[in-house]
Amino acid sequence: QANVINLKTFLSAVRLAHQGNDTGVLPLSPLVPAKNSDVEKPKTKMIITSRRDYPLTKSFPFSLEHLQTSYCKLARIDARVLCLKKLRKLDLSHNHIKQLPATLGDLVCLQELDLHDNHLEAFSGALCSSGLQKSLQFLDLSQNQIQALPLEFCQLRALVRLRLDDNALLRLPCRIGQLSRLRFLSAARNKLPFLPSDFRRLSLENLDLFGNPFEQPNPLVPNIQLKIPATLLECAARATVNHRIPYGCHLLPSHLCKDLEVAKTCCCGSACLSSFIQITVTMNLHHVAHTVVLVDNMGGTEAPVLCYFCSLDCYSQFLDRHLQSSA
């Protein structure tokens, strides 16, 4: 941004000085302090809302903290965007993105990620295990084609706002209760038949589950998967979870580690792996959220939630209480 004539004069003086000329004869002019208007500040925000404005030859400024590239018909995330390590907010809504690169997780300062209205069919488990675990607070995956979220999704412990509306979700992550900071959750107009048992652990300010085909719960029709007597694997798995025995892929086969991570929890607090009784019960959503958007057009705020029992004895005790309350 320098004045061309002054710059040439300065470079000429540097060359003469480098050659050993007397400083008294150098063509130096008195320096004038630059004005604030003359100094270009690092660019921190860029908003692009049309394909014709999308930069094809120029790089994005590395100082960017907020980047929006919407309505640009992007089929994938530009590799140049993945080099912007200072990004805090990335808006890629209203594009044609089908897949997310694992390197997106290298944006360790990223707090807000908007992927609304794309063609996503999955959200990578690798992203959930990346640096986004500690930074990502807002995630918008609404209006995509996602049927399920990975088990690792619940490692995004910093999430405060999560939008999953207008997808094809058949279930929510079974460990969703681990998102202890989550305050705003919307998963309207999906294909959810019920909610996971861990849903009870959430503490939300706002919840929207409108337009899901929730099943009518019937505690008297259980899904019995009990194996009597319990296998050695089941006993060992229950003991590992109940007594919080440390485990990992360095000690156990990876498939066993995954099974332990999705162990069910009985109403008595005990764990069960593949031997259990499953039912669905009605839960008033106000138990987990201060403000609840109606589940249906009938004014309901209740939804079915899975419930597990580790033994016939636990199920019998529940059944007695249920029948007494119904009477």
PDB file of C-alpha atoms in Angstrom, residues 148-310:
ATOM      1  CA  ALA A 148     -27.690 -41.653  12.474  1.00  0.00           C
ATOM      2  CA  LEU A 149     -24.955 -39.934  14.427  1.00  0.00           C
ATOM      3  CA  PRO A 150     -21.842 -41.883  15.510  1.00  0.00           C
ATOM      4  CA  LEU A 151     -21.276 -43.055  19.058  1.00  0.00           C
ATOM      5  CA  GLU A 152     -18.314 -40.649  19.263  1.00  0.00           C
ATOM      6  CA  PHE A 153     -20.676 -37.705  18.735  1.00  0.00           C
ATOM      7  CA  CYS A 154     -21.178 -37.439  22.492  1.00  0.00           C
ATOM      8  CA  GLN A 155     -17.492 -36.577  22.882  1.00  0.00           C
ATOM      9  CA  LEU A 156     -18.346 -33.044  21.706  1.00  0.00           C
ATOM     10  CA  ARG A 157     -18.726 -32.068  25.357  1.00  0.00           C
ATOM     11  CA  ALA A 158     -18.559 -28.286  24.744  1.00  0.00           C
ATOM     12  CA  LEU A 159     -21.779 -28.236  22.692  1.00  0.00           C
ATOM     13  CA  VAL A 160     -24.357 -25.729  23.916  1.00  0.00           C
ATOM     14  CA  ARG A 161     -26.627 -25.519  20.835  1.00  0.00           C
ATOM     15  CA  LEU A 162     -27.391 -28.429  18.509  1.00  0.00           C
ATOM     16  CA  ARG A 163     -29.761 -28.330  15.529  1.00  0.00           C
ATOM     17  CA  LEU A 164     -30.719 -31.598  13.807  1.00  0.00           C
ATOM     18  CA  ASP A 165     -34.063 -30.635  12.255  1.00  0.00           C
ATOM     19  CA  ASP A 166     -35.267 -31.999   8.910  1.00  0.00           C
ATOM     20  CA  ASN A 167     -32.972 -34.998   8.576  1.00  0.00           C
ATOM     21  CA  ALA A 168     -33.806 -38.712   8.433  1.00  0.00           C
ATOM     22  CA  LEU A 169     -32.644 -39.586  11.949  1.00  0.00           C
ATOM     23  CA  LEU A 170     -33.834 -42.979  13.151  1.00  0.00           C
ATOM     24  CA  ARG A 171     -32.247 -42.584  16.580  1.00  0.00           C
ATOM     25  CA  LEU A 172     -30.265 -40.196  18.744  1.00  0.00           C
ATOM     26  CA  PRO A 173     -26.848 -41.184  20.186  1.00  0.00           C
ATOM     27  CA  CYS A 174     -27.319 -43.596  23.075  1.00  0.00           C
ATOM     28  CA  ARG A 175     -24.923 -41.603  25.293  1.00  0.00           C
ATOM     29  CA  ILE A 176     -26.481 -38.196  24.570  1.00  0.00           C
ATOM     30  CA  GLY A 177     -26.662 -37.515  28.302  1.00  0.00           C
ATOM     31  CA  GLN A 178     -22.895 -36.961  28.269  1.00  0.00           C
ATOM     32  CA  LEU A 179     -23.498 -33.590  26.564  1.00  0.00           C
ATOM     33  CA  SER A 180     -23.759 -31.915  29.965  1.00  0.00           C
ATOM     34  CA  ARG A 181     -23.391 -28.360  28.598  1.00  0.00           C
ATOM     35  CA  LEU A 182     -26.130 -28.747  25.986  1.00  0.00           C
ATOM     36  CA  ARG A 183     -28.911 -26.217  26.536  1.00  0.00           C
ATOM     37  CA  PHE A 184     -30.687 -25.939  23.164  1.00  0.00           C
ATOM     38  CA  LEU A 185     -31.627 -29.053  21.190  1.00  0.00           C
ATOM     39  CA  SER A 186     -33.897 -29.258  18.150  1.00  0.00           C
ATOM     40  CA  ALA A 187     -34.490 -32.467  16.202  1.00  0.00           C
ATOM     41  CA  ALA A 188     -37.875 -31.718  14.669  1.00  0.00           C
ATOM     42  CA  ARG A 189     -39.246 -33.516  11.613  1.00  0.00           C
ATOM     43  CA  ASN A 190     -37.065 -36.607  11.744  1.00  0.00           C
ATOM     44  CA  LYS A 191     -37.993 -40.307  11.985  1.00  0.00           C
ATOM     45  CA  LEU A 192     -37.423 -40.899  15.687  1.00  0.00           C
ATOM     46  CA  PRO A 193     -39.635 -43.712  17.101  1.00  0.00           C
ATOM     47  CA  PHE A 194     -38.356 -43.157  20.666  1.00  0.00           C
ATOM     48  CA  LEU A 195     -35.644 -41.453  22.702  1.00  0.00           C
ATOM     49  CA  PRO A 196     -32.572 -43.174  24.190  1.00  0.00           C
ATOM     50  CA  SER A 197     -32.566 -44.003  27.876  1.00  0.00           C
ATOM     51  CA  ASP A 198     -29.698 -41.548  28.472  1.00  0.00           C
ATOM     52  CA  PHE A 199     -31.937 -38.674  27.306  1.00  0.00           C
ATOM     53  CA  ARG A 200     -33.155 -38.330  30.910  1.00  0.00           C
ATOM     54  CA  ARG A 201     -29.761 -36.957  31.962  1.00  0.00           C
ATOM     55  CA  LEU A 202     -30.029 -33.830  29.808  1.00  0.00           C
ATOM     56  CA  SER A 203     -30.708 -30.416  31.346  1.00  0.00           C
ATOM     57  CA  LEU A 204     -31.999 -28.151  28.584  1.00  0.00           C
ATOM     58  CA  GLU A 205     -33.436 -24.673  28.299  1.00  0.00           C
ATOM     59  CA  ASN A 206     -35.220 -25.311  25.005  1.00  0.00           C
ATOM     60  CA  LEU A 207     -36.241 -28.581  23.309  1.00  0.00           C
ATOM     61  CA  ASP A 208     -37.986 -29.100  19.965  1.00  0.00           C
ATOM     62  CA  LEU A 209     -38.951 -32.618  18.846  1.00  0.00           C
ATOM     63  CA  PHE A 210     -42.020 -31.700  16.810  1.00  0.00           C
ATOM     64  CA  GLY A 211     -43.077 -33.916  13.918  1.00  0.00           C
ATOM     65  CA  ASN A 212     -41.404 -37.231  14.825  1.00  0.00           C
ATOM     66  CA  PRO A 213     -43.362 -40.526  14.453  1.00  0.00           C
ATOM     67  CA  PHE A 214     -43.051 -41.464  18.125  1.00  0.00           C
ATOM     68  CA  GLU A 215     -44.380 -44.913  19.022  1.00  0.00           C
ATOM     69  CA  GLN A 216     -47.072 -45.407  21.610  1.00  0.00           C
ATOM     70  CA  PRO A 217     -45.246 -46.866  24.648  1.00  0.00           C
ATOM     71  CA  ASN A 218     -46.518 -50.069  26.224  1.00  0.00           C
ATOM     72  CA  PRO A 219     -44.593 -51.234  29.331  1.00  0.00           C
ATOM     73  CA  LEU A 220     -46.634 -54.455  29.330  1.00  0.00           C
ATOM     74  CA  VAL A 221     -45.085 -55.630  26.054  1.00  0.00           C
ATOM     75  CA  PRO A 222     -41.369 -56.012  26.815  1.00  0.00           C
ATOM     76  CA  ASN A 223     -38.578 -56.952  24.445  1.00  0.00           C
ATOM     77  CA  ILE A 224     -36.920 -59.768  26.393  1.00  0.00           C
ATOM     78  CA  GLN A 225     -33.264 -60.420  25.555  1.00  0.00           C
ATOM     79  CA  LEU A 226     -32.331 -62.099  28.841  1.00  0.00           C
ATOM     80  CA  LYS A 227     -29.917 -65.015  28.705  1.00  0.00           C
ATOM     81  CA  ILE A 228     -30.271 -67.297  31.750  1.00  0.00           C
ATOM     82  CA  PRO A 229     -27.800 -68.142  33.047  1.00  0.00           C
ATOM     83  CA  ALA A 230     -25.779 -65.098  31.985  1.00  0.00           C
ATOM     84  CA  THR A 231     -22.743 -65.788  29.840  1.00  0.00           C
ATOM     85  CA  LEU A 232     -19.234 -65.286  31.199  1.00  0.00           C
ATOM     86  CA  LEU A 233     -18.816 -62.354  28.789  1.00  0.00           C
ATOM     87  CA  GLU A 234     -21.960 -60.682  30.140  1.00  0.00           C
ATOM     88  CA  CYS A 235     -20.856 -61.151  33.758  1.00  0.00           C
ATOM     89  CA  ALA A 236     -17.391 -59.796  33.059  1.00  0.00           C
ATOM     90  CA  ALA A 237     -18.771 -56.813  31.131  1.00  0.00           C
ATOM     91  CA  ARG A 238     -21.227 -55.932  33.896  1.00  0.00           C
ATOM     92  CA  ALA A 239     -18.484 -56.146  36.519  1.00  0.00           C
ATOM     93  CA  THR A 240     -16.178 -53.944  34.412  1.00  0.00           C
ATOM     94  CA  VAL A 241     -18.781 -51.190  34.080  1.00  0.00           C
ATOM     95  CA  ASN A 242     -20.277 -51.458  37.567  1.00  0.00           C
ATOM     96  CA  HIS A 243     -16.907 -51.326  39.309  1.00  0.00           C
ATOM     97  CA  ARG A 244     -15.462 -48.775  36.833  1.00  0.00           C
ATOM     98  CA  ILE A 245     -12.528 -51.000  35.971  1.00  0.00           C
ATOM     99  CA  PRO A 246     -10.245 -49.205  33.478  1.00  0.00           C
ATOM    100  CA  TYR A 247     -10.099 -50.720  30.003  1.00  0.00           C
ATOM    101  CA  GLY A 248      -8.916 -49.780  26.539  1.00  0.00           C
ATOM    102  CA  CYS A 249      -7.865 -51.138  23.167  1.00  0.00           C
ATOM    103  CA  HIS A 250      -4.435 -51.918  24.637  1.00  0.00           C
ATOM    104  CA  LEU A 251      -6.118 -54.379  27.007  1.00  0.00           C
ATOM    105  CA  LEU A 252      -9.206 -55.624  25.135  1.00  0.00           C
ATOM    106  CA  PRO A 253     -10.202 -56.197  21.498  1.00  0.00           C
ATOM    107  CA  SER A 254     -11.652 -53.032  19.984  1.00  0.00           C
ATOM    108  CA  HIS A 255     -15.100 -54.596  19.438  1.00  0.00           C
ATOM    109  CA  LEU A 256     -15.367 -55.372  23.155  1.00  0.00           C
ATOM    110  CA  CYS A 257     -14.422 -51.782  24.011  1.00  0.00           C
ATOM    111  CA  LYS A 258     -17.199 -50.507  21.751  1.00  0.00           C
ATOM    112  CA  ASP A 259     -19.685 -52.884  23.387  1.00  0.00           C
ATOM    113  CA  LEU A 260     -18.716 -51.610  26.837  1.00  0.00           C
ATOM    114  CA  GLU A 261     -19.138 -48.008  25.706  1.00  0.00           C
ATOM    115  CA  VAL A 262     -22.784 -48.661  24.769  1.00  0.00           C
ATOM    116  CA  ALA A 263     -23.669 -50.768  27.805  1.00  0.00           C
ATOM    117  CA  LYS A 264     -27.252 -50.260  28.966  1.00  0.00           C
ATOM    118  CA  THR A 265     -28.088 -49.049  32.463  1.00  0.00           C
ATOM    119  CA  CYS A 266     -30.838 -50.765  34.422  1.00  0.00           C
ATOM    120  CA  CYS A 267     -33.256 -48.778  36.577  1.00  0.00           C
ATOM    121  CA  CYS A 268     -31.395 -50.205  39.580  1.00  0.00           C
ATOM    122  CA  GLY A 269     -28.182 -48.590  38.351  1.00  0.00           C
ATOM    123  CA  SER A 270     -26.515 -51.819  37.262  1.00  0.00           C
ATOM    124  CA  ALA A 271     -25.105 -52.290  33.755  1.00  0.00           C
ATOM    125  CA  CYS A 272     -26.192 -54.857  31.185  1.00  0.00           C
ATOM    126  CA  LEU A 273     -24.654 -55.609  27.811  1.00  0.00           C
ATOM    127  CA  SER A 274     -26.560 -58.095  25.631  1.00  0.00           C
ATOM    128  CA  SER A 275     -28.774 -59.663  28.299  1.00  0.00           C
ATOM    129  CA  PHE A 276     -31.637 -57.321  29.241  1.00  0.00           C
ATOM    130  CA  ILE A 277     -35.337 -56.522  29.098  1.00  0.00           C
ATOM    131  CA  GLN A 278     -36.276 -53.441  27.077  1.00  0.00           C
ATOM    132  CA  ILE A 279     -39.483 -51.431  27.172  1.00  0.00           C
ATOM    133  CA  THR A 280     -40.576 -47.915  26.267  1.00  0.00           C
ATOM    134  CA  VAL A 281     -42.187 -45.656  28.831  1.00  0.00           C
ATOM    135  CA  THR A 282     -43.721 -42.205  28.613  1.00  0.00           C
ATOM    136  CA  MET A 283     -41.601 -39.243  29.714  1.00  0.00           C
ATOM    137  CA  ASN A 284     -42.797 -35.685  30.137  1.00  0.00           C
ATOM    138  CA  LEU A 285     -40.191 -33.625  28.287  1.00  0.00           C
ATOM    139  CA  HIS A 286     -40.473 -30.852  30.877  1.00  0.00           C
ATOM    140  CA  HIS A 287     -38.390 -33.122  33.116  1.00  0.00           C
ATOM    141  CA  VAL A 288     -35.348 -32.363  30.922  1.00  0.00           C
ATOM    142  CA  ALA A 289     -36.186 -28.959  29.414  1.00  0.00           C
ATOM    143  CA  HIS A 290     -37.558 -25.663  30.698  1.00  0.00           C
ATOM    144  CA  THR A 291     -39.251 -24.781  27.386  1.00  0.00           C
ATOM    145  CA  VAL A 292     -40.689 -27.564  25.235  1.00  0.00           C
ATOM    146  CA  VAL A 293     -42.086 -27.149  21.738  1.00  0.00           C
ATOM    147  CA  LEU A 294     -45.205 -29.288  21.343  1.00  0.00           C
ATOM    148  CA  VAL A 295     -44.426 -32.793  20.101  1.00  0.00           C
ATOM    149  CA  ASP A 296     -47.528 -32.905  17.903  1.00  0.00           C
ATOM    150  CA  ASN A 297     -50.531 -30.875  16.849  1.00  0.00           C
ATOM    151  CA  MET A 298     -52.513 -32.300  19.758  1.00  0.00           C
ATOM    152  CA  GLY A 299     -50.614 -30.227  22.309  1.00  0.00           C
ATOM    153  CA  GLY A 300     -48.539 -33.076  23.737  1.00  0.00           C
ATOM    154  CA  THR A 301     -45.228 -32.627  25.546  1.00  0.00           C
ATOM    155  CA  GLU A 302     -44.596 -36.328  26.178  1.00  0.00           C
ATOM    156  CA  ALA A 303     -42.425 -38.785  24.257  1.00  0.00           C
ATOM    157  CA  PRO A 304     -41.462 -42.463  24.585  1.00  0.00           C
ATOM    158  CA  VAL A 305     -38.067 -43.219  26.081  1.00  0.00           C
ATOM    159  CA  LEU A 306     -36.262 -46.551  26.266  1.00  0.00           C
ATOM    160  CA  CYS A 307     -35.976 -48.265  29.621  1.00  0.00           C
ATOM    161  CA  TYR A 308     -33.777 -51.285  30.450  1.00  0.00           C
ATOM    162  CA  PHE A 309     -33.786 -53.942  33.162  1.00  0.00           C
ATOM    163  CA  CYS A 310     -30.905 -56.248  33.986  1.00  0.00           C
TER     164      CYS A 310
END
